[in-house]
Amino acid sequence: IVDLAKQLNISPTTISFILNGKAQEKRISSELVERVQKQIEKVGYKPNSLAQSLRTGKTMIIGLMVENIANPFFASIARLIEEKAYKNGYKIIYCSTDNDSIKTKDLLRMFQDRHVDGYIISPPEGIEKEVNNLIDNGSPVVLFDRYLHDTKADYIVVDNEGSTYGAVNHLIQSGYKNIAFITLDSLQTQMQDRLKGYEKALNEHNLPHQVKEISYYQDDENIIRHIVSFLERKPGLDAVVFGTNYLGVSGLKAIKRLSKRVPEDLAVISFDDHALFELHSPDITAISQPIEEISEMLITILLGRLNKTSKIKKIQSGVLMPELIIRGSSKKIKD
């Protein structure tokens, strides 16, 4: 800035005002603004981001932490948030937590070292203290996909219980009576709520529960083996609901290995849609989350906190309703 000022024979303060978009506020003429802009282009000047952040107290960076960025649900959310943040002058740094609280805490320290302005997180259990510390220190946090009890963080989730309840009822109304639920061995709120929805629907019709829980920390081949073993031990099953889309993909591979037909031998529904589900024959019924709406609400709440436009001091939350997309894998049993 000092060099630019000397070259143009004006004060560094004037250039600083122009660079920070305060020319009109400081009544700097448009002719002078144009002179400065031309000189900047000529010499290839780039503002020092560290110096800017020290001056403004903002880095204009948001930390986005998801369970697994390779998962289509999280990848779609990340892409939309990135677009919406960029339109508002923010950039995104994102990472995968692998549902590991130790890794998540390490990544949070990394983000803090880089002085990111705010956080959007799909949290594992066990980081409640860290989330509250961020908020207490003035960094807004918005959780999504699941929430944490005993935190002060805003959050956006979907009605996991209600949507799973509706999906199981769809199977019951289609004539299925021996319905399994293959899910994660997890205490996370979204997984617990999906299990509750499954159990509620079966209880209302006095139907048996058939639940298989699988550890998150398994590769695809091991997940397939667990599902194959479960299905072999439960030959009377006529339908299965998968608690996540990646369990659904692995489940379809397991069903193929057993030479079972969908839906003639086994009807299938998955929570969360996946591109492969439309390519499968028949195509797979899925509980589809409103990704665009989730992304919009996440960035709106966070920007409201960052820009101090939100006057709401209490926790802000939203519960959205997924859509059951009925396809060929859950068609009605013929009498």
Coordinates of C-alpha atoms in Angstrom, one line a residue:
I1 CA 0.0 0.0 0.0
V2 CA 2.8 2.4 0.9
D3 CA 4.5 1.8 -2.5
L4 CA 1.2 2.3 -4.3
A5 CA 0.7 5.6 -2.4
K6 CA 4.1 6.8 -3.5
Q7 CA 3.6 5.9 -7.1
L8 CA 0.2 7.8 -7.2
N9 CA 1.3 10.6 -4.8
I10 CA -1.6 10.1 -2.5
S11 CA -1.8 8.9 1.2
P12 CA -1.7 5.2 2.1
T13 CA -4.9 5.8 4.1
T14 CA -6.8 6.8 1.0
I15 CA -5.7 3.6 -0.8
S16 CA -6.7 1.6 2.2
F17 CA -10.2 3.1 2.1
I18 CA -10.5 2.3 -1.6
L19 CA -9.3 -1.3 -1.2
N20 CA -11.8 -1.9 1.7
G21 CA -14.7 -0.5 -0.3
K22 CA -15.1 2.7 1.7
A23 CA -14.4 5.2 -1.2
Q24 CA -18.0 6.4 -1.3
E25 CA -18.3 6.6 2.5
K26 CA -15.1 8.7 2.6
R27 CA -16.2 10.8 -0.4
I28 CA -13.3 9.8 -2.5
S29 CA -13.8 10.8 -6.1
S30 CA -14.6 8.1 -8.8
E31 CA -11.7 9.5 -10.8
L32 CA -9.2 8.7 -8.0
V33 CA -10.7 5.3 -7.4
E34 CA -10.2 4.5 -11.1
R35 CA -6.6 5.7 -11.0
V36 CA -5.9 3.5 -8.0
Q37 CA -7.6 0.5 -9.7
K38 CA -5.5 1.0 -12.9
Q39 CA -2.3 1.2 -10.9
I40 CA -3.2 -2.0 -9.0
E41 CA -3.7 -3.8 -12.3
K42 CA -0.5 -2.4 -13.7
V43 CA 1.7 -3.5 -10.8
G44 CA -0.2 -6.7 -10.0
Y45 CA -0.8 -5.8 -6.4
K46 CA -2.6 -8.4 -4.2
P47 CA -3.7 -7.5 -0.7
N48 CA -2.1 -9.5 2.1
S49 CA -4.9 -11.7 3.5
L50 CA -3.2 -12.0 6.9
A51 CA -2.9 -8.2 7.2
Q52 CA -6.5 -7.9 6.1
S53 CA -7.7 -10.4 8.7
L54 CA -5.8 -8.6 11.5
R55 CA -7.3 -5.4 10.5
T56 CA -10.9 -6.6 10.1
G57 CA -10.9 -9.4 12.6
K58 CA -12.2 -11.7 9.8
T59 CA -10.6 -14.3 7.5
M60 CA -13.8 -14.7 5.4
I61 CA -13.3 -18.5 5.7
I62 CA -15.8 -21.0 7.0
G63 CA -14.8 -24.5 8.2
L64 CA -17.0 -27.3 7.0
M65 CA -16.6 -30.6 8.7
V66 CA -18.5 -33.6 7.5
E67 CA -18.5 -37.3 8.3
N68 CA -17.2 -38.4 4.8
I69 CA -16.8 -35.9 1.9
A70 CA -16.9 -38.9 -0.5
N71 CA -20.5 -39.7 0.5
P72 CA -22.9 -38.3 -2.1
F73 CA -25.1 -36.7 0.6
F74 CA -22.2 -34.8 2.2
A75 CA -20.6 -34.0 -1.1
S76 CA -23.8 -32.4 -2.4
I77 CA -24.2 -30.4 0.8
A78 CA -20.6 -29.2 0.6
R79 CA -21.0 -28.1 -3.0
L80 CA -24.1 -26.1 -2.4
I81 CA -22.7 -24.5 0.8
E82 CA -19.5 -23.6 -1.1
E83 CA -21.6 -21.9 -3.8
K84 CA -23.8 -20.0 -1.4
A85 CA -20.8 -18.9 0.8
Y86 CA -18.8 -17.7 -2.2
K87 CA -21.7 -15.5 -3.3
N88 CA -21.5 -13.9 0.2
G89 CA -17.7 -13.3 0.1
Y90 CA -16.7 -16.4 2.1
K91 CA -14.6 -19.3 1.1
I92 CA -14.9 -22.9 2.5
I93 CA -12.2 -25.2 3.9
Y94 CA -13.7 -28.7 4.3
C95 CA -12.6 -32.0 5.7
S96 CA -13.9 -35.5 6.8
T97 CA -14.1 -36.5 10.4
D98 CA -14.7 -40.2 9.8
N99 CA -17.0 -40.0 12.9
D100 CA -13.8 -40.0 15.0
S101 CA -14.0 -37.6 18.0
I102 CA -10.2 -37.5 18.4
K103 CA -9.6 -36.7 14.7
T104 CA -12.4 -34.1 14.9
K105 CA -10.8 -32.3 17.9
D106 CA -7.5 -32.3 16.0
L107 CA -9.1 -30.7 13.0
L108 CA -10.9 -28.2 15.1
R109 CA -7.6 -27.1 16.5
M110 CA -6.3 -26.7 13.0
F111 CA -9.2 -24.6 12.0
Q112 CA -8.8 -22.4 15.1
D113 CA -5.1 -21.9 14.2
R114 CA -6.2 -20.6 10.8
H115 CA -8.8 -18.3 12.6
V116 CA -11.8 -19.4 10.5
D117 CA -14.8 -17.2 11.2
G118 CA -17.4 -19.9 11.7
Y119 CA -18.1 -23.7 11.5
I120 CA -20.7 -26.0 9.9
I121 CA -20.3 -29.5 11.3
S122 CA -21.9 -32.9 11.1
P123 CA -20.5 -33.9 14.6
P124 CA -19.5 -37.2 16.1
E125 CA -20.3 -37.8 19.7
G126 CA -17.8 -36.5 22.3
I127 CA -17.0 -33.0 21.1
E128 CA -19.6 -31.1 23.1
K129 CA -17.0 -29.3 25.2
E130 CA -15.1 -28.2 22.1
V131 CA -18.2 -26.9 20.4
N132 CA -19.3 -24.9 23.4
N133 CA -15.8 -23.4 23.8
L134 CA -15.9 -22.2 20.2
I135 CA -19.3 -20.5 20.7
D136 CA -18.1 -19.0 24.0
N137 CA -15.1 -17.6 22.2
G138 CA -17.3 -15.9 19.6
S139 CA -17.1 -18.4 16.7
P140 CA -20.6 -19.4 15.6
V141 CA -21.3 -23.1 15.0
V142 CA -24.2 -24.7 13.1
L143 CA -24.6 -28.5 13.3
F144 CA -26.4 -30.6 10.7
D145 CA -27.5 -34.2 9.9
R146 CA -27.4 -34.7 13.7
Y147 CA -27.2 -32.6 16.8
L148 CA -25.4 -32.8 20.1
H149 CA -27.2 -32.7 23.5
D150 CA -25.9 -30.2 26.0
T151 CA -24.4 -27.8 23.4
K152 CA -25.3 -24.2 22.6
A153 CA -25.0 -24.7 18.8
D154 CA -27.6 -24.0 16.2
Y155 CA -28.6 -27.0 14.1
I156 CA -30.5 -28.2 11.1
V157 CA -31.8 -31.8 10.9
V158 CA -34.5 -33.7 9.1
D159 CA -37.4 -35.7 10.7
N160 CA -35.5 -39.0 10.8
E161 CA -38.1 -40.7 13.0
G162 CA -41.1 -39.5 11.0
S163 CA -39.7 -40.3 7.6
T164 CA -38.5 -43.8 8.6
Y165 CA -41.9 -44.5 10.2
G166 CA -43.6 -43.4 6.9
A167 CA -41.3 -45.7 4.8
V168 CA -42.0 -48.7 7.0
N169 CA -45.7 -48.0 6.8
H170 CA -45.4 -47.9 3.1
L171 CA -44.0 -51.4 3.1
I172 CA -46.7 -52.6 5.5
Q173 CA -49.4 -51.2 3.3
S174 CA -47.8 -52.9 0.3
G175 CA -48.2 -56.3 2.0
Y176 CA -44.8 -56.8 3.7
K177 CA -44.9 -58.2 7.2
N178 CA -41.4 -59.4 8.1
I179 CA -39.3 -56.2 7.7
A180 CA -35.7 -55.9 8.8
F181 CA -33.8 -52.7 9.6
I182 CA -30.1 -52.7 8.8
T183 CA -28.4 -49.7 10.5
L184 CA -25.2 -48.4 12.1
D185 CA -24.2 -49.3 15.7
S186 CA -24.4 -45.7 16.7
L187 CA -25.7 -43.4 19.4
Q188 CA -25.9 -40.4 17.1
T189 CA -29.3 -38.8 17.2
Q190 CA -30.1 -39.3 13.5
M191 CA -29.5 -43.1 13.7
Q192 CA -31.4 -43.4 17.0
D193 CA -34.3 -41.5 15.5
R194 CA -34.4 -43.7 12.4
L195 CA -34.5 -46.8 14.6
K196 CA -37.3 -45.3 16.7
G197 CA -39.4 -44.7 13.5
Y198 CA -38.9 -48.3 12.3
E199 CA -39.9 -49.7 15.7
K200 CA -42.9 -47.4 16.1
A201 CA -44.4 -48.5 12.7
L202 CA -43.9 -52.2 13.6
N203 CA -45.3 -51.8 17.1
E204 CA -48.5 -50.2 15.8
H205 CA -49.1 -53.3 13.6
N206 CA -47.8 -55.9 16.1
L207 CA -45.1 -57.0 13.7
P208 CA -41.7 -58.4 14.8
H209 CA -38.5 -56.3 15.0
Q210 CA -35.5 -57.6 13.0
V211 CA -32.6 -55.2 13.6
K212 CA -29.0 -55.6 12.4
E213 CA -26.5 -53.0 13.6
I214 CA -23.1 -52.7 11.8
S215 CA -20.1 -50.8 13.0
Y216 CA -19.3 -47.6 11.0
Y217 CA -15.6 -48.6 11.0
Q218 CA -16.0 -51.4 8.4
D219 CA -14.9 -51.5 4.8
D220 CA -17.5 -52.3 2.1
E221 CA -16.5 -56.0 1.9
N222 CA -17.0 -56.6 5.6
I223 CA -20.3 -54.8 5.5
I224 CA -21.5 -57.0 2.7
R225 CA -20.4 -60.1 4.7
H226 CA -22.3 -59.0 7.7
I227 CA -25.4 -58.4 5.7
V228 CA -25.1 -61.7 3.9
S229 CA -24.8 -63.5 7.2
F230 CA -27.8 -61.7 8.6
L231 CA -30.0 -62.4 5.7
E232 CA -29.0 -66.1 5.7
R233 CA -30.0 -66.4 9.3
K234 CA -33.4 -64.7 8.6
P235 CA -34.8 -66.6 5.6
G236 CA -38.3 -65.4 6.4
L237 CA -37.6 -61.7 5.8
D238 CA -39.6 -60.2 3.0
A239 CA -38.4 -56.6 3.2
V240 CA -35.4 -54.6 4.5
V241 CA -34.8 -50.9 5.2
F242 CA -31.3 -49.6 5.2
G243 CA -30.4 -46.8 7.6
T244 CA -27.9 -45.1 5.2
N245 CA -27.3 -45.0 1.5
Y246 CA -23.9 -46.7 1.7
L247 CA -25.4 -49.5 3.8
G248 CA -28.1 -49.7 1.0
V249 CA -25.4 -50.0 -1.7
S250 CA -23.6 -52.7 0.2
G251 CA -26.9 -54.4 0.9
L252 CA -27.8 -54.6 -2.8
K253 CA -24.4 -56.3 -3.3
A254 CA -25.2 -58.8 -0.5
I255 CA -28.7 -59.5 -2.0
K256 CA -27.1 -60.2 -5.4
R257 CA -24.6 -62.6 -3.8
L258 CA -27.5 -64.5 -2.3
S259 CA -29.3 -64.6 -5.7
K260 CA -32.3 -63.0 -4.2
R261 CA -34.7 -61.0 -6.4
V262 CA -35.9 -57.4 -5.6
P263 CA -38.7 -57.1 -4.8
E264 CA -40.0 -60.6 -5.4
D265 CA -37.8 -62.1 -2.6
L266 CA -36.9 -59.0 -0.7
A267 CA -38.3 -55.4 -1.0
V268 CA -35.7 -52.7 -0.4
I269 CA -35.8 -49.1 0.9
S270 CA -32.8 -47.0 1.8
F271 CA -32.5 -43.8 3.9
D272 CA -30.8 -41.2 1.7
D273 CA -30.9 -41.5 -2.1
H274 CA -28.0 -42.5 -4.2
A275 CA -27.3 -42.2 -8.0
L276 CA -26.8 -46.0 -8.2
F277 CA -30.4 -46.5 -6.9
E278 CA -31.9 -45.2 -10.1
L279 CA -29.5 -47.4 -12.2
H280 CA -30.4 -50.6 -10.3
S281 CA -33.1 -52.8 -11.9
P282 CA -35.6 -52.4 -10.4
D283 CA -34.8 -48.9 -9.2
I284 CA -34.6 -48.5 -5.4
T285 CA -37.1 -46.7 -3.2
A286 CA -35.4 -44.1 -1.1
I287 CA -36.0 -41.5 1.7
S288 CA -34.5 -38.4 0.0
Q289 CA -33.3 -35.5 2.2
P290 CA -34.0 -31.9 0.9
I291 CA -30.3 -31.1 0.3
E292 CA -30.9 -27.6 -1.3
E293 CA -33.1 -26.5 1.7
I294 CA -30.7 -27.9 4.2
S295 CA -27.8 -26.0 2.6
E296 CA -29.7 -22.8 2.4
M297 CA -30.7 -22.9 6.0
L298 CA -27.2 -23.8 7.2
I299 CA -25.5 -20.9 5.4
T300 CA -28.4 -18.4 6.3
I301 CA -28.1 -19.1 10.0
L302 CA -24.3 -19.0 10.0
L303 CA -24.1 -15.8 8.0
G304 CA -26.7 -14.2 10.3
R305 CA -24.4 -15.0 13.2
L306 CA -21.2 -13.9 11.4
N307 CA -22.6 -10.6 10.2
K308 CA -24.5 -9.9 13.4
T309 CA -27.7 -9.5 11.3
S310 CA -29.5 -12.2 13.5
K311 CA -30.7 -10.7 16.7
I312 CA -31.8 -14.2 18.0
K313 CA -29.7 -15.2 21.0
K314 CA -31.3 -18.5 21.7
I315 CA -30.4 -21.7 19.8
Q316 CA -31.8 -21.6 16.2
S317 CA -33.0 -24.9 14.8
G318 CA -34.9 -26.4 11.9
V319 CA -36.4 -29.8 11.3
L320 CA -37.1 -30.5 7.6
M321 CA -39.2 -33.3 6.1
P322 CA -37.5 -35.8 3.7
E323 CA -39.5 -37.2 0.7
L324 CA -40.2 -40.9 0.2
I325 CA -39.4 -41.5 -3.5
I326 CA -41.3 -44.7 -4.3
R327 CA -39.7 -46.8 -7.0
G328 CA -39.8 -50.4 -8.1
S329 CA -38.0 -52.0 -5.2
S330 CA -41.0 -51.7 -2.8
K331 CA -43.9 -52.4 -5.2
K332 CA -47.0 -54.0 -3.7
I333 CA -47.1 -57.7 -3.3
K334 CA -49.7 -59.4 -5.5
D335 CA -52.4 -61.2 -3.6

